[in-house]
XYZ file of C-alpha atoms in Angstrom:
265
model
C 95.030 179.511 -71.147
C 94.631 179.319 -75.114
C 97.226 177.009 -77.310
C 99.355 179.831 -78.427
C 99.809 180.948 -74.553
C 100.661 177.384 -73.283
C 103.315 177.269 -76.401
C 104.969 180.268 -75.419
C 105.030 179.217 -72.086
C 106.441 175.841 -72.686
C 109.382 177.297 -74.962
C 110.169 179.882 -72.050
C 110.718 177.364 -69.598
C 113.042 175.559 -71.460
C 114.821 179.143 -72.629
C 115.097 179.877 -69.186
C 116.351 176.460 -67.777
C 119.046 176.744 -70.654
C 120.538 180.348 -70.915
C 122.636 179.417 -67.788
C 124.831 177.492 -69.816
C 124.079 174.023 -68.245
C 125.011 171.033 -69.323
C 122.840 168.424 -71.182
C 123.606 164.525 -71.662
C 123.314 163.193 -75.184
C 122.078 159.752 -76.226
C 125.596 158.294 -76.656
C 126.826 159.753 -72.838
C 128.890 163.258 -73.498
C 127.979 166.361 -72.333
C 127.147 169.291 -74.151
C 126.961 172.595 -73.218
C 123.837 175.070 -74.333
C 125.600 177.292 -76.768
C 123.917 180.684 -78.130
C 123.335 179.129 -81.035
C 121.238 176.723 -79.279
C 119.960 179.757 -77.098
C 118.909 181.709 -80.249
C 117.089 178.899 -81.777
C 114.648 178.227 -78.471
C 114.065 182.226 -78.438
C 113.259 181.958 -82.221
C 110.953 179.080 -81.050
C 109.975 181.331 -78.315
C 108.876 184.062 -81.028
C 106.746 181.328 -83.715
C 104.824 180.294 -81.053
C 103.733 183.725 -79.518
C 103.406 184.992 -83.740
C 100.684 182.128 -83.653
C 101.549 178.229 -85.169
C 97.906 177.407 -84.907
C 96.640 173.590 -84.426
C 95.827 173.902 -88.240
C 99.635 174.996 -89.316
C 101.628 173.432 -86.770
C 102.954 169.850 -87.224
C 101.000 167.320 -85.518
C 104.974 167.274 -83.525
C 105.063 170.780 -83.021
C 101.621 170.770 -81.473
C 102.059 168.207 -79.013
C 105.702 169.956 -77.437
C 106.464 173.508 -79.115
C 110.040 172.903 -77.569
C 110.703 171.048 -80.383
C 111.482 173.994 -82.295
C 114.454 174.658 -80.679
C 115.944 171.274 -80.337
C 116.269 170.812 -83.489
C 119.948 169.848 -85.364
C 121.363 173.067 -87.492
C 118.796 173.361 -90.600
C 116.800 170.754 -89.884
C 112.677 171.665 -89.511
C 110.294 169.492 -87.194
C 108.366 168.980 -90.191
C 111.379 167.147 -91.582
C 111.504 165.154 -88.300
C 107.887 163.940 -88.740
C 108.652 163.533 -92.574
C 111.096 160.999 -91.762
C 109.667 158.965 -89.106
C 106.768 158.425 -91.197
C 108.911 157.515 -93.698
C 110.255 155.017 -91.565
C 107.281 153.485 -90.465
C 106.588 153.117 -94.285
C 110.002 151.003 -94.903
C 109.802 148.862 -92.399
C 105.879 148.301 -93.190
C 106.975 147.118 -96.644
C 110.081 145.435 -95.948
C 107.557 143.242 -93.076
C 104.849 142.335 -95.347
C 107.052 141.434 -97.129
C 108.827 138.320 -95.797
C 105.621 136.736 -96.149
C 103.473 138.354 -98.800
C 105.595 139.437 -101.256
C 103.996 142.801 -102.308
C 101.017 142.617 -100.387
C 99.512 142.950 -96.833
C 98.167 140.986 -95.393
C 94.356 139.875 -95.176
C 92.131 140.125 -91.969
C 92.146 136.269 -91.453
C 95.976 136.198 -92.015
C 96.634 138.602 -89.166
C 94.643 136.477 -86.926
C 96.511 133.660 -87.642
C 97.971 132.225 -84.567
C 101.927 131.023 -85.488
C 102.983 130.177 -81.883
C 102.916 130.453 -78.629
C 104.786 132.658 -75.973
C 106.872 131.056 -73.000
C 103.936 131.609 -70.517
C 101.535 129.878 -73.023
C 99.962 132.633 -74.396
C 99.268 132.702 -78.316
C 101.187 134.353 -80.629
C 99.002 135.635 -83.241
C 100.434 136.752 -86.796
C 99.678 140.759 -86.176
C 101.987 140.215 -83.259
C 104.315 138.787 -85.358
C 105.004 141.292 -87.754
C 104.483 143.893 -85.068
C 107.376 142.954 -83.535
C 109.739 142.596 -86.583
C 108.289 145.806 -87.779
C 109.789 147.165 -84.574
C 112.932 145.872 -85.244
C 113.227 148.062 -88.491
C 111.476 151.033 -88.057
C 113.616 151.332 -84.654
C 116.805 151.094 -86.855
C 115.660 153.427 -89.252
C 114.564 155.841 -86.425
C 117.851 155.873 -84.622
C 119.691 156.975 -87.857
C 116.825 159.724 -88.262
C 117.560 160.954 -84.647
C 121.350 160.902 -85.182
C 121.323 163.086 -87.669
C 118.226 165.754 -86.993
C 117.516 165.779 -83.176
C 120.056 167.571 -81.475
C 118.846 167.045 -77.620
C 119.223 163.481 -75.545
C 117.080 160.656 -76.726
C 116.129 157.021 -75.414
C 114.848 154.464 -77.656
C 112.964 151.349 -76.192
C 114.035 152.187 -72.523
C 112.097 150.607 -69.905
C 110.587 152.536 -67.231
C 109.033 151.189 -63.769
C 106.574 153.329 -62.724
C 104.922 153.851 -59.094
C 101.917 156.020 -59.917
C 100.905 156.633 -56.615
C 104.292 157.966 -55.199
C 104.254 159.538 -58.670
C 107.802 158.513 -59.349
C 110.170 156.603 -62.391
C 113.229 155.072 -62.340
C 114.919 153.556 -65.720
C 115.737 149.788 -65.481
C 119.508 148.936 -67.130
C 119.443 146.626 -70.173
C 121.189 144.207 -68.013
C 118.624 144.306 -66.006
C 115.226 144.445 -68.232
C 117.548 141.356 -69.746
C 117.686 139.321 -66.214
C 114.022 140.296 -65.839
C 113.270 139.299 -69.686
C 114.912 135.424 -68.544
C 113.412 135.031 -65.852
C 110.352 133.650 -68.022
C 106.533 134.228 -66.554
C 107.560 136.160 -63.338
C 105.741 139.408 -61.839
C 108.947 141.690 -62.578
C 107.931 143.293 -65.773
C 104.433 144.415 -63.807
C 104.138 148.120 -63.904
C 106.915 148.703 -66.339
C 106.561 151.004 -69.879
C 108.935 150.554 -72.199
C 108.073 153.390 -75.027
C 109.563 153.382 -78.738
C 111.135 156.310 -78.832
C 111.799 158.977 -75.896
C 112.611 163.079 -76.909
C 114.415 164.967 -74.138
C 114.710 168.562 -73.884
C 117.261 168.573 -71.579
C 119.829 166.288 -69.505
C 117.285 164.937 -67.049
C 116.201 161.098 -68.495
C 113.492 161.377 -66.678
C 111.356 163.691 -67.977
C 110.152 163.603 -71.435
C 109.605 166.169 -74.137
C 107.720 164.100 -76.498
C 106.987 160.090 -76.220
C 106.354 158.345 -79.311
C 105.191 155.196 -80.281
C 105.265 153.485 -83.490
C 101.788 151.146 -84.437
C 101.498 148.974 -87.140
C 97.464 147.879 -87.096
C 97.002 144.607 -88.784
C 95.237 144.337 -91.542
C 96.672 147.819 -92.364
C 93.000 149.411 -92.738
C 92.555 149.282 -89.263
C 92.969 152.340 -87.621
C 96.291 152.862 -84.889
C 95.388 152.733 -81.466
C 97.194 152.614 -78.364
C 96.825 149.674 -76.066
C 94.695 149.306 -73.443
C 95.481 147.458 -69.991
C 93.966 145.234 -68.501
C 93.258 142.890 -65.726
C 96.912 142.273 -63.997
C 97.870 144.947 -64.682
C 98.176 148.280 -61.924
C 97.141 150.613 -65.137
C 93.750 148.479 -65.648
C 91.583 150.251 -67.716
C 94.301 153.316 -68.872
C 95.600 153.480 -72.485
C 99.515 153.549 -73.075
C 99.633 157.016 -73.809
C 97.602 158.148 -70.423
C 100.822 156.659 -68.749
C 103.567 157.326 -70.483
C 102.084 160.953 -69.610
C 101.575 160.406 -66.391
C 105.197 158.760 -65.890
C 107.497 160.805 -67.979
C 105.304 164.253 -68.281
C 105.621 164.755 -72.308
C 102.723 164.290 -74.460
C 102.353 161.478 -76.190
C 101.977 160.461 -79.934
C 101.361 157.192 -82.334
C 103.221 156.886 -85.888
C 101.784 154.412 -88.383
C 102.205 154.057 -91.290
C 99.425 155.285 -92.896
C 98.753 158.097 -91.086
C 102.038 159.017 -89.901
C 102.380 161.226 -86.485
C 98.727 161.418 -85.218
C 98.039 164.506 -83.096
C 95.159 163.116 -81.198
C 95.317 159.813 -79.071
C-alpha cells in the first residue's frame, strides 16, 4: 500500500468513526459533539489525500497523521500548526540561553558543564539544565498554540505506564506521577513515558494521533535525536519514539529549534 492509499485510509477511519455523531472529550473535560462542519472538513481531508499530498508537499505533520487535516480549528492550516510550534521552540530557545549567555548559546564545553547533582546522585550536566527550563517555556507557549488551532482533545506532559508485552497503557493522575515524583530513587517511574505533547483524534486518551516531542540539542549544532534507553530500563536498547508508537499507536515526531517538526526519526 503506497502513501497516498494509507492517507486515504487513515482519514476514512476517522470519517467513519465520527459521522455517527459521537461524542469527543476536549483537553479541559467537556464534551463535544462531531458536527457537519467537523464532518465536512475530515471528508475534505478525505479528498487532499486521495488528490495526492505527496511526501514532498505535505507538511512534515501532515505526513506523519493525514487526520490532521480535519482536526483542525475553523481556518486554521496544519502548516500553521507546525509554523507555530517551531516558533515556539525558537522563543523558548532564546529566552533559555539567555539567562546565562545573554545573546549567545552556549559553547560545547559549557553544555557539559556539570551544575549539580540529582537526588539519586546522578550529575546534572548544563544541557540538562536548560533542557529542562526550555521545557518549561516552549510547553507554555505550546498550550496557547493548541488552544487556539487544534480543535480535537490534547494531553501535554501526561505520563503513561506502559506493559509492552500485554500491549496495554494506562495514564497515571498528576497526583499520582507527584507521589511517585517524592518518593525520591524508587522503581515506580520504571516503564513510564511521559511525552511533550499528545494529539487525539478522538475522545479515547489512549490512543494517539500524533506524539510530539520537543529537543533542544546542546550546543545547538548538534543534531535532535530522540533518546535511547538503556540498561534498567524494560525498553533497553529502543529509542523514545519506537515506544511512544508502540504505546499510544500515533507516529511520532521531534521539534527543535532549528529544524522545526522533523519527519524522519
Amino acid at each position: 500500500m503506497d502513501w497516498k492509499r494509507l492517507h486515504l485510509c487513515a482519514v476514512f477511519a476517522l470519517l467513519t468513526a465520527c459521522a455517527g455523531g459521537s461524542a469527543r472529550r476536549s483537553a479541559h473535560g467537556d464534551l463535544r459533539f462531531v458536527d457537519t462542519e467537523t464532518a465536512a472538513r475530515l471528508r475534505h481531508a478525505a479528498v487532499v489525500a486521495e488528490q495526492g499530498s505527496s511526501s514532498a508537499t505535505a507538511s512534515a505533520l501532515v505526513q506523519a497523521a493525514p487526520v490532521i487535516l480535519g482536526l483542525m480549528q475553523q481556518d486554521h492550516s496544519a502548516d500553521e500548526l507546525e509554523e507555530r510550534l517551531k516558533e515556539c521552540a525558537v522563543q523558548a530557545e532564546r529566552q533559555g540561553n539567555a539567562r546565562f549567555f545573554e545573546n549567545r548559546p552556549p559553547t560545547r564545553q559549557e553544555c557539559r558543564e556539570v551544575v549539580g547533582r540529582d537526588r539519586c546522585g546522578n550529575p546534572i550536566t548544563r544541557a540538562m539544565q536548560l533542557g529542562k527550563q526550555k521545557h518549561v517555556l516552549v510547553l507554555q507557549c505550546a498550550e496557547e498554540v493548541l488552544k487556539e488551532l487544534w480543535a480535537a482533545p490534547y494531553g501535554i506532559e501526561q505520563r503513561y505506564r506502559y506493559y509492552p508485552n500485554a500491549r496495554f497503557v494506562e495514564t497515571i493522575s498528576r497526583e499520582k506521577e507527584a507521589r511517585m515524583l517524592a518518593g525520591g530513587c524508587t522503581d515506580e517511574l520504571r516503564g513510564t513515558i511521559k511525552p511533550d505533547l499528545v494529539l487525539h483524534a478522538d475522545r479515547n486518551l489512549l490512543e494517539s494521533a500524533l506524539t510530539l516531542d520537543f529537543k533542544f540539542p546542546c550546543p545547538e549544532s548538534n543534531e535532535p535525536q530522540w533518546t535511547l534507553y538503556g540498561e534498567g530500563s524494560p525498553y533497553v536498547g529502543r529509542t523514545q519514539d519506537q515506544v511512544y508508537e508502540d504505546a499510544l499507536g500515533g507516529k511520532a515526531r521531534l521539534v527543535s529549534p532549528r529544524k522545526g517538526v522533523v519527519d524522519q526519526p
